[in-house]
Amino acid sequence: MSLKKAVLRGCGAYLPEKTLSNDDLAKMVDTSDAWISERTGIRERHVAADGERTSDLAVEAARAALTAAGMGAGDIDLIIVATATPDLTFPSTAAIVQGKLGVRQGAAFDIQAVCTGFVYALATAEKFLASGQHSRALVIGAETFSRILDWTDRTTCVLFGDGAGAFVLEAVEERAAAGRGVLGSELRCDGSMVDLLYVDGGVSATQTTGHLRMQGNKVFREAVTRISQAMETVVEKAGMAMDDIDWFVPHQANQRIIQGVVRKLGLRTEQVISTIASHGNTSAASIPLAYCAGVEDGRIREGDMVLFEGMGGGLTWGAALMRA
Ligand code: UT7
């Protein structure tokens, strides 16, 4: 059986209307615009309105991606939502999104790998499409981290934002794909570091939602080495070199982590698509949001080689390579 290629047909983004600047946060906790922007690169973030759910953000991004792909609900037979902030304990946010979009065929499920969620979801969708089990997938990263932040904890509440991004991928015969598609992925987890980044509530543990807790500097110390290793592995396995990469679309956690990776791998700053200043860390949504920004402003074009990476709670981390 010949494997198919998972080719990107369109992407879409959605950010809630309300924004929160660093100065706004300085009125809420003991922080400053100078500290936040120097240590992270973040200047503002978007926050979902009361009653606006993760699925609402996901549906907006999905509709934009479907429009970009020239497709409709009837074309999609797989929906994967990467989220750590689902609407409900169950059903999956993907099922809710499927219902709202009017998709009535195929499968829908969530993936939980926190900030690495989109890389895990992209890798999963690629396997389903390559095997021929499904034909067209919506891969969505959507988060409302504002709902799990402790707004009195300055070490975490300044870092995150809400948003959603979506890809429409189509299974295409290798010859017709002409080199395009998801070319590889490297997914990793080391559960011995659960305590570095977690939410202190949950169904089975506390029967509450809980708040995000992070030992940020310890996560920071793990980040550059592990992310760089995953990126090098995925590029090497595809038989390529860092010189072949056109665009680097990283998870947007901290501009200093991104710069560290760029330096370590010999990439150039101009190759980085960074949205951290205006989005903050939107967890599983950050990669598709950044990708869409790069497409919208004309930087990323069909045929370009794009390298993705993510790292988050678990710790999980990973990288994926795609020819746009
Ligand atoms: O996306 C999921 C993965 N997450 C990440 O990749 C996050 C990784 N970590 C980071 O990005 C950084 O570690 C942070 C941005 C979270 C923190 O930056 P840092 O340079 O590692 O600072 P730190 O945690 O070592 O704290 C330095 C100081 C501390 O004060 P003392 O103990 O030196 O007096 C903190 O209390 O900065 C203080 N601090 C703040 N000051 C003003 C921490 N948060 C703030 C704040 N405003 N918001």
CSV table of C-alpha atoms and ligand atoms in Angstrom, one decimal:
chain,number,residue,atom,x,y,z
A,1,MET,CA,0.0,0.0,0.0
A,2,SER,CA,1.5,3.3,-1.0
A,3,LEU,CA,1.3,6.1,1.6
A,4,LYS,CA,-0.3,9.4,0.8
A,5,LYS,CA,0.9,12.8,1.7
A,6,ALA,CA,-1.0,15.1,4.1
A,7,VAL,CA,-1.0,18.4,2.1
A,8,LEU,CA,-2.0,21.7,3.7
A,9,ARG,CA,-5.0,23.2,1.8
A,10,GLY,CA,-5.7,26.3,4.0
A,11,CYS,CA,-5.3,27.8,7.4
A,12,GLY,CA,-7.4,30.0,9.6
A,13,ALA,CA,-7.0,32.0,12.8
A,14,TYR,CA,-9.2,33.6,15.4
A,15,LEU,CA,-8.4,35.8,18.3
A,16,PRO,CA,-10.9,37.1,20.8
A,17,GLU,CA,-11.7,40.8,20.5
A,18,LYS,CA,-10.6,41.9,24.0
A,19,THR,CA,-6.9,42.6,24.5
A,20,LEU,CA,-4.9,43.0,27.8
A,21,SER,CA,-1.7,45.0,27.6
A,22,ASN,CA,1.3,44.7,30.0
A,23,ASP,CA,0.3,48.0,31.5
A,24,ASP,CA,-3.2,46.6,32.2
A,25,LEU,CA,-1.6,43.7,34.0
A,26,ALA,CA,0.6,46.0,36.0
A,27,LYS,CA,-2.6,47.4,37.5
A,28,MET,CA,-3.6,43.9,38.6
A,29,VAL,CA,-0.3,42.4,39.9
A,30,ASP,CA,3.2,43.6,41.0
A,31,THR,CA,4.7,43.6,37.5
A,32,SER,CA,5.7,46.1,34.7
A,33,ASP,CA,5.7,46.4,31.0
A,34,ALA,CA,9.5,46.5,31.1
A,35,TRP,CA,9.8,43.2,33.0
A,36,ILE,CA,7.3,41.3,30.8
A,37,SER,CA,8.6,42.5,27.5
A,38,GLU,CA,12.3,42.1,28.4
A,39,ARG,CA,11.9,38.6,29.9
A,40,THR,CA,9.4,37.2,27.4
A,41,GLY,CA,8.8,39.5,24.4
A,42,ILE,CA,5.1,39.7,25.2
A,43,ARG,CA,3.4,43.1,24.9
A,44,GLU,CA,-0.3,42.1,24.9
A,45,ARG,CA,-2.5,39.1,24.7
A,46,HIS,CA,-6.2,38.4,23.8
A,47,VAL,CA,-8.8,37.2,26.3
A,48,ALA,CA,-12.0,35.4,25.6
A,49,ALA,CA,-15.3,37.2,26.5
A,50,ASP,CA,-17.5,35.9,29.2
A,51,GLY,CA,-19.4,32.9,27.8
A,52,GLU,CA,-17.0,32.6,24.8
A,53,ARG,CA,-15.8,29.0,24.9
A,54,THR,CA,-12.8,27.2,23.4
A,55,SER,CA,-15.1,25.5,20.9
A,56,ASP,CA,-16.3,29.0,19.8
A,57,LEU,CA,-12.7,30.1,19.1
A,58,ALA,CA,-12.0,26.8,17.3
A,59,VAL,CA,-15.1,27.1,15.1
A,60,GLU,CA,-14.1,30.6,13.9
A,61,ALA,CA,-10.6,29.4,13.1
A,62,ALA,CA,-11.9,26.3,11.4
A,63,ARG,CA,-14.4,28.3,9.2
A,64,ALA,CA,-11.6,30.6,8.1
A,65,ALA,CA,-9.4,27.6,7.2
A,66,LEU,CA,-12.2,25.9,5.3
A,67,THR,CA,-12.8,29.1,3.3
A,68,ALA,CA,-9.1,29.4,2.6
A,69,ALA,CA,-9.1,25.8,1.4
A,70,GLY,CA,-12.3,26.3,-0.7
A,71,MET,CA,-14.0,23.5,1.2
A,72,GLY,CA,-17.1,23.0,3.3
A,73,ALA,CA,-18.4,20.9,6.2
A,74,GLY,CA,-19.2,18.1,3.8
A,75,ASP,CA,-15.6,17.7,2.8
A,76,ILE,CA,-14.1,17.0,6.3
A,77,ASP,CA,-14.0,13.5,7.7
A,78,LEU,CA,-11.5,14.0,10.6
A,79,ILE,CA,-11.4,16.7,13.3
A,80,ILE,CA,-8.6,16.8,15.8
A,81,VAL,CA,-8.6,19.6,18.4
A,82,ALA,CA,-5.5,20.1,20.5
A,83,THR,CA,-6.5,21.8,23.7
A,84,ALA,CA,-5.7,21.8,27.4
A,85,THR,CA,-8.8,24.0,28.1
A,86,PRO,CA,-11.8,22.0,26.8
A,87,ASP,CA,-15.3,23.3,27.0
A,88,LEU,CA,-16.4,20.4,29.2
A,89,THR,CA,-15.0,17.3,30.8
A,90,PHE,CA,-16.7,15.4,28.1
A,91,PRO,CA,-17.6,15.2,25.2
A,92,SER,CA,-14.5,16.3,23.5
A,93,THR,CA,-14.2,19.8,22.2
A,94,ALA,CA,-13.7,18.3,18.8
A,95,ALA,CA,-17.2,16.7,19.0
A,96,ILE,CA,-18.7,20.0,20.0
A,97,VAL,CA,-16.8,21.7,17.1
A,98,GLN,CA,-18.0,19.0,14.7
A,99,GLY,CA,-21.6,19.7,15.8
A,100,LYS,CA,-21.3,23.5,15.4
A,101,LEU,CA,-19.6,23.2,12.0
A,102,GLY,CA,-22.3,20.9,10.7
A,103,VAL,CA,-19.9,18.1,9.9
A,104,ARG,CA,-21.8,14.8,10.1
A,105,GLN,CA,-19.3,12.2,8.9
A,106,GLY,CA,-15.9,10.8,10.1
A,107,ALA,CA,-14.2,11.0,13.4
A,108,ALA,CA,-13.5,13.8,16.0
A,109,PHE,CA,-11.3,13.7,19.1
A,110,ASP,CA,-9.1,15.9,21.3
A,111,ILE,CA,-5.4,15.7,21.9
A,112,GLN,CA,-4.0,16.8,25.2
A,113,ALA,CA,-0.3,17.6,25.0
A,114,VAL,CA,-0.6,21.2,26.4
A,115,CYS,CA,1.7,23.6,24.5
A,116,THR,CA,3.0,20.7,22.3
A,117,GLY,CA,-0.6,19.9,21.4
A,118,PHE,CA,-0.6,21.2,17.8
A,119,VAL,CA,2.6,19.3,16.9
A,120,TYR,CA,1.1,16.1,18.4
A,121,ALA,CA,-2.2,16.8,16.5
A,122,LEU,CA,-0.5,17.5,13.2
A,123,ALA,CA,1.6,14.3,13.5
A,124,THR,CA,-1.6,12.3,14.3
A,125,ALA,CA,-3.6,13.7,11.4
A,126,GLU,CA,-0.7,13.0,9.1
A,127,LYS,CA,-0.7,9.3,10.1
A,128,PHE,CA,-4.5,9.0,9.5
A,129,LEU,CA,-4.3,10.7,6.1
A,130,ALA,CA,-1.2,8.9,5.0
A,131,SER,CA,-2.8,5.5,5.7
A,132,GLY,CA,-5.9,6.4,3.7
A,133,GLN,CA,-8.2,5.9,6.7
A,134,HIS,CA,-9.4,9.6,6.3
A,135,SER,CA,-9.3,12.0,3.4
A,136,ARG,CA,-9.5,15.6,4.8
A,137,ALA,CA,-8.7,16.7,8.3
A,138,LEU,CA,-9.3,19.8,10.3
A,139,VAL,CA,-6.4,20.1,12.8
A,140,ILE,CA,-7.2,22.8,15.3
A,141,GLY,CA,-5.3,24.3,18.2
A,142,ALA,CA,-7.7,26.2,20.5
A,143,GLU,CA,-7.3,27.5,24.0
A,144,THR,CA,-8.9,29.7,26.7
A,145,PHE,CA,-6.0,29.7,29.2
A,146,SER,CA,-7.5,32.8,30.8
A,147,ARG,CA,-9.9,30.4,32.5
A,148,ILE,CA,-7.1,28.5,34.3
A,149,LEU,CA,-4.8,31.3,35.2
A,150,ASP,CA,-4.4,32.5,38.8
A,151,TRP,CA,-4.8,36.2,38.2
A,152,THR,CA,-3.0,37.0,41.5
A,153,ASP,CA,0.2,35.0,40.4
A,154,ARG,CA,2.5,37.4,38.5
A,155,THR,CA,4.8,34.6,37.6
A,156,THR,CA,2.2,32.9,35.3
A,157,CYS,CA,-0.7,35.3,34.6
A,158,VAL,CA,1.4,37.6,32.4
A,159,LEU,CA,2.4,34.9,30.0
A,160,PHE,CA,-0.7,33.4,28.4
A,161,GLY,CA,-3.5,34.4,26.1
A,162,ASP,CA,-6.5,32.9,24.3
A,163,GLY,CA,-6.9,32.1,20.6
A,164,ALA,CA,-7.3,29.4,18.0
A,165,GLY,CA,-5.7,28.4,14.7
A,166,ALA,CA,-6.7,25.7,12.2
A,167,PHE,CA,-5.2,23.8,9.3
A,168,VAL,CA,-7.2,21.9,6.6
A,169,LEU,CA,-5.1,18.9,5.4
A,170,GLU,CA,-5.9,16.7,2.5
A,171,ALA,CA,-4.6,13.2,1.7
A,172,VAL,CA,-2.9,13.4,-1.7
A,173,GLU,CA,-1.2,10.6,-3.8
A,174,GLU,CA,2.6,11.0,-3.4
A,175,ARG,CA,3.2,11.8,-7.1
A,176,ALA,CA,0.4,14.5,-7.2
A,177,ALA,CA,1.7,16.0,-4.0
A,178,ALA,CA,5.0,16.9,-5.8
A,179,GLY,CA,7.0,17.1,-2.6
A,180,ARG,CA,4.4,19.0,-0.6
A,181,GLY,CA,2.9,17.8,2.7
A,182,VAL,CA,3.9,16.9,6.3
A,183,LEU,CA,7.3,15.3,5.8
A,184,GLY,CA,7.9,14.1,9.3
A,185,SER,CA,7.5,14.6,13.1
A,186,GLU,CA,9.3,13.8,16.3
A,187,LEU,CA,7.1,13.6,19.4
A,188,ARG,CA,8.6,13.3,22.9
A,189,CYS,CA,7.5,13.2,26.6
A,190,ASP,CA,9.3,12.9,29.9
A,191,GLY,CA,6.7,12.4,32.6
A,192,SER,CA,9.3,12.7,35.4
A,193,MET,CA,8.9,16.5,35.0
A,194,VAL,CA,5.1,16.7,35.5
A,195,ASP,CA,5.6,19.0,38.5
A,196,LEU,CA,7.3,21.7,36.5
A,197,LEU,CA,4.1,22.7,34.7
A,198,TYR,CA,0.7,21.5,35.6
A,199,VAL,CA,-2.8,22.6,36.6
A,200,ASP,CA,-3.6,21.9,40.3
A,201,GLY,CA,-7.1,20.6,39.8
A,202,GLY,CA,-9.0,18.0,37.7
A,203,VAL,CA,-11.8,15.6,37.6
A,204,SER,CA,-10.2,12.7,39.3
A,205,ALA,CA,-7.9,14.6,41.7
A,206,THR,CA,-9.9,17.5,43.1
A,207,GLN,CA,-13.2,17.7,41.2
A,208,THR,CA,-12.3,21.3,40.4
A,209,THR,CA,-10.8,23.0,37.4
A,210,GLY,CA,-7.7,24.3,39.2
A,211,HIS,CA,-5.0,26.8,38.2
A,212,LEU,CA,-1.9,26.7,36.2
A,213,ARG,CA,1.3,26.3,38.2
A,214,MET,CA,4.8,26.5,36.6
A,215,GLN,CA,8.4,26.5,37.7
A,216,GLY,CA,9.2,28.7,34.7
A,217,ASN,CA,12.9,28.9,35.1
A,218,LYS,CA,13.2,25.1,35.3
A,219,VAL,CA,11.1,24.7,32.2
A,220,PHE,CA,13.2,27.4,30.5
A,221,ARG,CA,16.4,25.4,31.3
A,222,GLU,CA,15.0,22.3,29.6
A,223,ALA,CA,13.6,24.1,26.6
A,224,VAL,CA,16.4,25.0,24.2
A,225,THR,CA,18.3,21.7,24.3
A,226,ARG,CA,15.2,19.5,24.0
A,227,ILE,CA,13.5,21.5,21.3
A,228,SER,CA,16.7,21.8,19.3
A,229,GLN,CA,17.3,18.0,19.5
A,230,ALA,CA,13.7,17.3,18.2
A,231,MET,CA,14.1,19.8,15.4
A,232,GLU,CA,17.5,18.3,14.3
A,233,THR,CA,16.1,14.8,14.4
A,234,VAL,CA,13.1,15.6,12.3
A,235,VAL,CA,15.2,17.4,9.7
A,236,GLU,CA,17.8,14.6,9.6
A,237,LYS,CA,15.2,11.8,9.3
A,238,ALA,CA,13.7,13.7,6.3
A,239,GLY,CA,17.2,13.6,4.7
A,240,MET,CA,17.5,17.3,4.9
A,241,ALA,CA,19.7,20.0,6.5
A,242,MET,CA,18.9,23.1,8.5
A,243,ASP,CA,20.0,25.1,5.3
A,244,ASP,CA,16.9,23.7,3.6
A,245,ILE,CA,14.5,25.3,6.0
A,246,ASP,CA,12.7,28.5,4.8
A,247,TRP,CA,10.6,29.3,7.8
A,248,PHE,CA,10.8,28.4,11.5
A,249,VAL,CA,7.3,28.5,13.1
A,250,PRO,CA,7.9,27.9,16.8
A,251,HIS,CA,5.5,27.6,19.8
A,252,GLN,CA,5.4,31.1,21.2
A,253,ALA,CA,6.3,30.7,24.8
A,254,ASN,CA,9.2,33.1,25.2
A,255,GLN,CA,11.2,35.1,22.6
A,256,ARG,CA,14.4,34.2,24.5
A,257,ILE,CA,13.8,30.5,24.1
A,258,ILE,CA,13.1,31.1,20.4
A,259,GLN,CA,16.3,33.1,20.0
A,260,GLY,CA,18.3,30.4,21.9
A,261,VAL,CA,17.0,27.7,19.4
A,262,VAL,CA,17.8,29.9,16.4
A,263,ARG,CA,21.4,30.5,17.7
A,264,LYS,CA,21.9,26.8,18.5
A,265,LEU,CA,20.7,25.5,15.1
A,266,GLY,CA,22.3,28.3,13.0
A,267,LEU,CA,19.0,29.6,11.7
A,268,ARG,CA,18.5,33.3,11.0
A,269,THR,CA,16.2,35.6,13.0
A,270,GLU,CA,14.5,36.7,9.7
A,271,GLN,CA,13.3,33.1,9.3
A,272,VAL,CA,11.3,33.1,12.5
A,273,ILE,CA,7.6,33.8,12.4
A,274,SER,CA,7.0,35.4,15.8
A,275,THR,CA,3.6,36.5,17.1
A,276,ILE,CA,4.5,36.4,20.8
A,277,ALA,CA,4.4,40.2,21.2
A,278,SER,CA,0.8,40.5,20.3
A,279,HIS,CA,-0.6,37.0,21.2
A,280,GLY,CA,1.5,35.9,24.3
A,281,ASN,CA,1.6,32.1,24.8
A,282,THR,CA,-1.6,30.7,23.4
A,283,SER,CA,-0.5,27.1,24.1
A,284,ALA,CA,-1.7,24.7,21.4
A,285,ALA,CA,-3.0,27.6,19.3
A,286,SER,CA,0.3,29.4,19.0
A,287,ILE,CA,1.8,27.5,16.1
A,288,PRO,CA,-1.2,27.7,13.7
A,289,LEU,CA,-1.8,31.3,14.7
A,290,ALA,CA,1.8,32.2,13.9
A,291,TYR,CA,1.7,30.1,10.6
A,292,CYS,CA,-1.5,32.0,9.5
A,293,ALA,CA,0.2,35.3,10.2
A,294,GLY,CA,3.1,34.3,8.0
A,295,VAL,CA,0.8,33.3,5.2
A,296,GLU,CA,-1.4,36.4,5.5
A,297,ASP,CA,1.5,38.8,5.2
A,298,GLY,CA,2.9,36.9,2.2
A,299,ARG,CA,6.1,35.5,3.9
A,300,ILE,CA,5.2,31.8,3.7
A,301,ARG,CA,4.4,30.6,0.2
A,302,GLU,CA,3.4,27.3,-1.4
A,303,GLY,CA,6.5,25.1,-1.7
A,304,ASP,CA,8.4,26.7,1.2
A,305,MET,CA,9.9,24.3,3.8
A,306,VAL,CA,8.6,25.0,7.3
A,307,LEU,CA,9.8,23.7,10.6
A,308,PHE,CA,7.5,23.6,13.7
A,309,GLU,CA,8.4,23.0,17.3
A,310,GLY,CA,6.6,22.9,20.6
A,311,MET,CA,7.2,22.3,24.3
A,312,GLY,CA,4.8,22.1,27.2
A,313,GLY,CA,3.4,20.4,30.3
A,314,GLY,CA,4.3,16.8,30.7
A,315,LEU,CA,6.9,17.7,29.8
A,316,THR,CA,6.1,17.1,26.2
A,317,TRP,CA,8.0,18.5,23.3
A,318,GLY,CA,8.3,17.8,19.6
A,319,ALA,CA,8.9,19.1,16.1
A,320,ALA,CA,7.4,18.7,12.6
A,321,LEU,CA,8.5,19.4,9.1
A,322,MET,CA,6.2,20.4,6.3
A,323,ARG,CA,6.5,21.6,2.7
A,324,ALA,CA,3.8,24.2,2.4
B,1,UT7,O1,4.6,27.1,26.9
B,1,UT7,C1,4.9,26.1,27.9
B,1,UT7,C2,6.3,26.1,28.3
B,1,UT7,N1,6.6,27.2,29.1
B,1,UT7,C3,7.7,27.9,28.9
B,1,UT7,O2,8.4,27.6,28.0
B,1,UT7,C4,8.0,29.0,29.9
B,1,UT7,C5,9.5,28.9,30.2
B,1,UT7,N2,9.9,29.9,31.2
B,1,UT7,C6,10.0,31.2,30.9
B,1,UT7,O3,9.6,31.7,29.9
B,1,UT7,C7,10.7,32.1,32.0
B,1,UT7,O4,11.3,31.3,32.9
B,1,UT7,C8,9.7,33.1,32.7
B,1,UT7,C9,9.3,34.2,31.7
B,1,UT7,C10,8.5,32.3,33.1
B,1,UT7,C11,10.4,33.7,33.8
B,1,UT7,O5,11.6,34.4,33.4
B,1,UT7,P1,12.9,34.1,34.2
B,1,UT7,O6,13.9,35.0,33.6
B,1,UT7,O7,13.2,32.6,34.2
B,1,UT7,O8,12.6,34.7,35.7
B,1,UT7,P2,12.6,33.9,37.1
B,1,UT7,O9,11.4,33.0,37.1
B,1,UT7,O10,13.9,33.3,37.3
B,1,UT7,O11,12.3,35.1,38.1
B,1,UT7,C12,13.2,36.2,38.2
B,1,UT7,C13,12.6,37.2,39.1
B,1,UT7,C14,12.1,36.6,40.4
B,1,UT7,O12,12.4,37.6,41.4
B,1,UT7,P3,13.6,37.3,42.4
B,1,UT7,O13,13.3,36.0,43.1
B,1,UT7,O14,14.8,37.3,41.6
B,1,UT7,O15,13.6,38.5,43.4
B,1,UT7,C15,10.6,36.6,40.2
B,1,UT7,O16,9.9,36.7,41.4
B,1,UT7,O17,11.5,37.9,38.5
B,1,UT7,C16,10.4,37.8,39.3
B,1,UT7,N3,9.2,37.8,38.5
B,1,UT7,C17,8.6,38.9,38.1
B,1,UT7,N4,8.8,40.2,38.3
B,1,UT7,C18,8.0,41.1,37.7
B,1,UT7,C19,8.5,36.7,38.1
B,1,UT7,N5,7.5,37.1,37.4
B,1,UT7,C20,7.5,38.4,37.4
B,1,UT7,C21,6.6,39.4,36.8
B,1,UT7,N6,6.9,40.7,37.0
B,1,UT7,N7,5.5,39.1,36.1
